[in-house]
Short mmCIF file of C-alpha atoms and ligand atoms in Angstrom, two decimals:
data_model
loop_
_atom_site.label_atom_id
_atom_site.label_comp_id
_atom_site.label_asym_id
_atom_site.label_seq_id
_atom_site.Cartn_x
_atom_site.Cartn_y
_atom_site.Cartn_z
CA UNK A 17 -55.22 162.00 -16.73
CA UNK A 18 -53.78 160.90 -19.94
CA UNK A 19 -53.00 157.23 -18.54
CA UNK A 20 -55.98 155.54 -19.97
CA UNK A 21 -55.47 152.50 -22.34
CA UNK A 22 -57.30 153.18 -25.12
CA UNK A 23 -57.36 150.42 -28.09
CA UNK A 24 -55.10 151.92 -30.29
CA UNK A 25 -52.39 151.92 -28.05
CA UNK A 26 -53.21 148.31 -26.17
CA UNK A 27 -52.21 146.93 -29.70
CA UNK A 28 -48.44 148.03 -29.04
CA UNK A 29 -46.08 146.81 -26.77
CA UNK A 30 -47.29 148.79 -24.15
CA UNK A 31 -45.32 148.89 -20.57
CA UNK A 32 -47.54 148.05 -17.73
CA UNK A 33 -46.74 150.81 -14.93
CA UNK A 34 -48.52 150.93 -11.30
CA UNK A 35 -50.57 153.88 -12.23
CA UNK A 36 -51.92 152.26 -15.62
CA UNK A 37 -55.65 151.92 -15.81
CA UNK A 38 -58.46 150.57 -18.69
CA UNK A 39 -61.50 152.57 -17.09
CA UNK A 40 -64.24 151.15 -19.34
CA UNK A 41 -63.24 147.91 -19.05
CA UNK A 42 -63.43 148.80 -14.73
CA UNK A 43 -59.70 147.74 -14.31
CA UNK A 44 -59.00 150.84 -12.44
CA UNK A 45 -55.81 153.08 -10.80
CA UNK A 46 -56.57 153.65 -6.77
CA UNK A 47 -52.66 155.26 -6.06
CA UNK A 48 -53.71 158.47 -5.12
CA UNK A 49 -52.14 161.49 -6.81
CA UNK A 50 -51.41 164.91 -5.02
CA UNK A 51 -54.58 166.65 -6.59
CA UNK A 52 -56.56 164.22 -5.04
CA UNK A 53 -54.69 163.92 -1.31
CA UNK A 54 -55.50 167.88 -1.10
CA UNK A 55 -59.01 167.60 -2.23
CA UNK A 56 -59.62 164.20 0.18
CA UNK A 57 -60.59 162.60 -2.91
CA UNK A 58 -58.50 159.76 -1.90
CA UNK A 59 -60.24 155.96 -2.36
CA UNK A 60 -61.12 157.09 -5.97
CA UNK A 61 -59.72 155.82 -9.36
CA UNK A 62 -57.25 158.52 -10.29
CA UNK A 63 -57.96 158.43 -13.96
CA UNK A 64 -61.44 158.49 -13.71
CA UNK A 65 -62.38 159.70 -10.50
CA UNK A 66 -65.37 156.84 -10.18
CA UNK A 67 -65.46 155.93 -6.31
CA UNK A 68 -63.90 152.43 -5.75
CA UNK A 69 -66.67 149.66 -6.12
CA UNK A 70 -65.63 148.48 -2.75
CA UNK A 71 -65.67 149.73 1.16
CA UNK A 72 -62.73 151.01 2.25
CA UNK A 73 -63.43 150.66 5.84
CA UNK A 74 -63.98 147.28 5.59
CA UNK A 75 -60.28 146.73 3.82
CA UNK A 76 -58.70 148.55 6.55
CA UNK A 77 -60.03 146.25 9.10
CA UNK A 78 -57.56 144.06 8.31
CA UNK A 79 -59.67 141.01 9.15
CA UNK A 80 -57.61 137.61 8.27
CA UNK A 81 -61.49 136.23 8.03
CA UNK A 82 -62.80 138.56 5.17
CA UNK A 83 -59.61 137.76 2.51
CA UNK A 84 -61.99 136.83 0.01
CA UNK A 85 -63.15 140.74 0.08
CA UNK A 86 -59.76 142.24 0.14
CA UNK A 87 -58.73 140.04 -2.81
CA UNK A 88 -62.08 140.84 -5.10
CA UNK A 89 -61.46 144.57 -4.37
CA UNK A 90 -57.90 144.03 -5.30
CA UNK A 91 -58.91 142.53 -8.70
CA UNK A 92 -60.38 146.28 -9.98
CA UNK A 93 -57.47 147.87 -10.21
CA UNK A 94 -55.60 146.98 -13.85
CA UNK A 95 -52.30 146.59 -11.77
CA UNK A 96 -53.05 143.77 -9.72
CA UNK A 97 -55.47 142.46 -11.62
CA UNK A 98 -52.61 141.90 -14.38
CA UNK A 99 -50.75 139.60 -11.73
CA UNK A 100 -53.43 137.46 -10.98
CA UNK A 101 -53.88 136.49 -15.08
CA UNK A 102 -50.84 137.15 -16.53
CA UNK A 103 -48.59 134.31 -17.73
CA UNK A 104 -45.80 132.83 -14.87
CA UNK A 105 -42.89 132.14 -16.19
CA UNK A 106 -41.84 128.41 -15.86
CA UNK A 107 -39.08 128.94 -13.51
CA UNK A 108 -40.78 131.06 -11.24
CA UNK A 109 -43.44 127.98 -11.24
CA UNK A 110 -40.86 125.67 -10.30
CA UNK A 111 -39.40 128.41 -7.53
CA UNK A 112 -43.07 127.75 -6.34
CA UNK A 113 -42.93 123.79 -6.84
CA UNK A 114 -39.43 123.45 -5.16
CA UNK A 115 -41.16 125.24 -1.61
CA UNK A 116 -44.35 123.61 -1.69
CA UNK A 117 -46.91 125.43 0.55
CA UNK A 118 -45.06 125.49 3.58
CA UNK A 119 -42.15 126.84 2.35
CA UNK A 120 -44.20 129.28 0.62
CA UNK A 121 -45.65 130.73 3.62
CA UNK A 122 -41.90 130.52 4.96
CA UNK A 123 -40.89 132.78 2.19
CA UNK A 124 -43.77 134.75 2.15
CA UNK A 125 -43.22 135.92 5.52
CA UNK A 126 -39.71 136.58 5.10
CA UNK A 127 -39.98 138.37 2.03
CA UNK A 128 -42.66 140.68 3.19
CA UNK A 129 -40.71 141.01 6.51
CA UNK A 130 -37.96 142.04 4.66
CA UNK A 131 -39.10 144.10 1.88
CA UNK A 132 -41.80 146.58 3.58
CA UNK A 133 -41.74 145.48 7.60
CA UNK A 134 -39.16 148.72 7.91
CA UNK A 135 -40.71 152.02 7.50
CA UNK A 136 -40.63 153.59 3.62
CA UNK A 137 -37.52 154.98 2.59
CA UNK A 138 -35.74 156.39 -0.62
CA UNK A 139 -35.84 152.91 -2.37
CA UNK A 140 -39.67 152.05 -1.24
CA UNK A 141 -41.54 150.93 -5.03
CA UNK A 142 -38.44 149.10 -6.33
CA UNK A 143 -38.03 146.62 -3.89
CA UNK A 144 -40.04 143.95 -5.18
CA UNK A 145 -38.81 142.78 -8.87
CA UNK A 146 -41.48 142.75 -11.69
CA UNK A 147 -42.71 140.19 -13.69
CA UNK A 148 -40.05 141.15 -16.61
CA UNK A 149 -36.97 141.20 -13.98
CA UNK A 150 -34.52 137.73 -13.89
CA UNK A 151 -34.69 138.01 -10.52
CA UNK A 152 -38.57 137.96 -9.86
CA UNK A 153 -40.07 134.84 -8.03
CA UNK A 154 -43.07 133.69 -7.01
CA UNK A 155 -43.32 135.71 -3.69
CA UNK A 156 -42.69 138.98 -5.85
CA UNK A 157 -45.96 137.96 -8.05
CA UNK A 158 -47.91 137.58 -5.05
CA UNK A 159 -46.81 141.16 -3.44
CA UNK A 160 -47.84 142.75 -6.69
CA UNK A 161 -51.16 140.83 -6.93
CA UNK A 162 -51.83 141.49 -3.07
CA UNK A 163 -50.40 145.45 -2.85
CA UNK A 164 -47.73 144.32 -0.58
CA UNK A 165 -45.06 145.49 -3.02
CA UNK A 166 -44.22 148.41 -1.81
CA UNK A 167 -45.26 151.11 1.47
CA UNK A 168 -46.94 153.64 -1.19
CA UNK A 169 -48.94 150.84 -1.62
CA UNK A 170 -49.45 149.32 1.33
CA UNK A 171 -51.00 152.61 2.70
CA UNK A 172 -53.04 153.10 -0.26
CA UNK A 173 -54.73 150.14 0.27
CA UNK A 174 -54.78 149.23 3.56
CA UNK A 175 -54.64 152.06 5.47
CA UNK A 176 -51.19 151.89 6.66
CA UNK A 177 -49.19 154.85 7.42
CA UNK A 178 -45.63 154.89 5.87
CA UNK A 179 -43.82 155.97 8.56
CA UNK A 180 -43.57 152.92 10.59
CA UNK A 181 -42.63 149.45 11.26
CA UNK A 182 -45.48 146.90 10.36
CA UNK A 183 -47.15 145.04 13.17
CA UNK A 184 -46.73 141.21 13.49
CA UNK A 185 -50.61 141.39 12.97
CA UNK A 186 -49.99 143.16 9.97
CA UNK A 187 -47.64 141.18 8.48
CA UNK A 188 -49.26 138.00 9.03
CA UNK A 189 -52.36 139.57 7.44
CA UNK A 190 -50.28 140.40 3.67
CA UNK A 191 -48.79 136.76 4.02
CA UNK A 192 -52.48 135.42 4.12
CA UNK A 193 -53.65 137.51 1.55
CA UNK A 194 -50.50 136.51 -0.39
CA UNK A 195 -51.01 133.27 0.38
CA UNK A 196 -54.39 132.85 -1.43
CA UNK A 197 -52.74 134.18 -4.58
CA UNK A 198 -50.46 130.99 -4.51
CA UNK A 199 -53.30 128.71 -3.41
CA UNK A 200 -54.96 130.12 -7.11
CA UNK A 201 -52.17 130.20 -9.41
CA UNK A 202 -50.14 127.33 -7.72
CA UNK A 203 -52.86 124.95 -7.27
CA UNK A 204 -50.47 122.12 -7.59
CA UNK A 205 -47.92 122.49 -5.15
CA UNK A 206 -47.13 119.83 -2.78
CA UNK A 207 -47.15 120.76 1.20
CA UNK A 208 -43.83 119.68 1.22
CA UNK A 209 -42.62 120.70 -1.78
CA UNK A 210 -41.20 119.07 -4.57
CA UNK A 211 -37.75 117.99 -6.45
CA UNK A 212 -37.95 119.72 -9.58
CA UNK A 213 -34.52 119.89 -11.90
CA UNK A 214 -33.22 123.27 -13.00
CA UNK A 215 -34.56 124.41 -16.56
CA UNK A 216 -31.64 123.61 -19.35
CA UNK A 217 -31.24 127.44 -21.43
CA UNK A 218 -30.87 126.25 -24.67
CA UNK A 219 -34.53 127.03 -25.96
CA UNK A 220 -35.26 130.72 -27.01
CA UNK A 221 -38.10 131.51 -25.31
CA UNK A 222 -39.53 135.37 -26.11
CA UNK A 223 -39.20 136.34 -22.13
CA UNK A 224 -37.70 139.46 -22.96
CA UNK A 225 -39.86 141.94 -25.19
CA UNK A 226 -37.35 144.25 -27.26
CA UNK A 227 -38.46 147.42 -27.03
CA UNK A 228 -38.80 149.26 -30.28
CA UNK A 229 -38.37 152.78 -30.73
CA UNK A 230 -41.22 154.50 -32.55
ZN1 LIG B 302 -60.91 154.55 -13.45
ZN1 LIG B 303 -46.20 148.89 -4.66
#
């Protein structure tokens, strides 16, 4: 697979994409290609074919007490990895600081509810806005951190088919997990939330990357 980020081209402006992977630094791809559903090769990195560093079996429990190994098995692929270091833009902060942690949850729920409780259809993998969108907040970092994003991968990771309605359980499960992503990268929030005033627009800020053709 040609996806590999090798050095040369981690200098440009390269586009993140769900299927990017950086091998030798172990920030791997686990979305399984067609090649590998027919050979039940499924589970391995699909650049590299290395076998994941964690236990499958053990994800797909789906036990609310073991988040701790669902989120450092999340952490090897480049993907999600990206979303728990990457920089968050100050309004989706304040999105964040505006809920506090209950509303979080609130929203959390919802969202998750909303975007990927139905079974996939035509639009599944563009539900859930990306970092670059205007319209991305704070829940939308956590689905992509937490492979709640979208039912391709939803069933990559956890073992759920795409063909149906989440359970309650299940949903509950993806808000914890989600969840601990905010309690990491919104270690401030209030339980209440907070008043915070809307950002003026009269600074430049470099939130959009031109993209130059070369
Ligand atoms: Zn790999
Ligand atoms: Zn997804």
């Amino acid at each position: 697979m040609s996806d590999n980020w090798n050095v040369e081209e981690e200098l440009k402006p390269l586009q993140l994409k769900c299927t990017s992977s950086d091998c030798n630094n172990g920030k791997h791809c686990y979305k399984p290609t067609r090649k590998q559903k027919a050979a039940n090769t499924v589970g391995e990195c699909r650049s590299c074919d290395e076998p994941a560093p964690f236990d499958w079996d053990r994800l797909h429990k789906l036990d609310p007490k073991d988040l701790d190994y669902a989120i450092a098995a999340l952490r090897n692929e480049l993907f999600r990895q990206h979303y728990w270091t990457n920089e968050i833009p100050q309004r989706v902060e304040n999105y964040a600081r505006r809920k506090g942690v209950s509303g979080m949850k609130v929203a959390m729920e919802r969202q998750i509810y909303q975007s990927i409780g139905s079974p996939a259809d035509s639009f599944d993998g563009r539900q859930t806005s990306k970092e670059d969108s205007p319209k991305v907040n704070a829940v939308d970092f956590a689905q992509h951190a937490t492979a709640s994003c979208c039912r391709k991968c939803v069933e990559y990771w956890y073992g759920i088919p795409q063909d149906r309605s989440l359970t309650d359980l299940e949903i509950s499960y993806l808000t914890q997990l989600g969840m601990r992503f905010v309690g990491e990268r919104f270690p401030f929030l209030t339980e209440q939330g907070e008043k915070v005033p809307p950002i003026r627009s009269n600074k430049s800020n470099s939130q959009r990357t031109k993209r130059s053709e070369s």
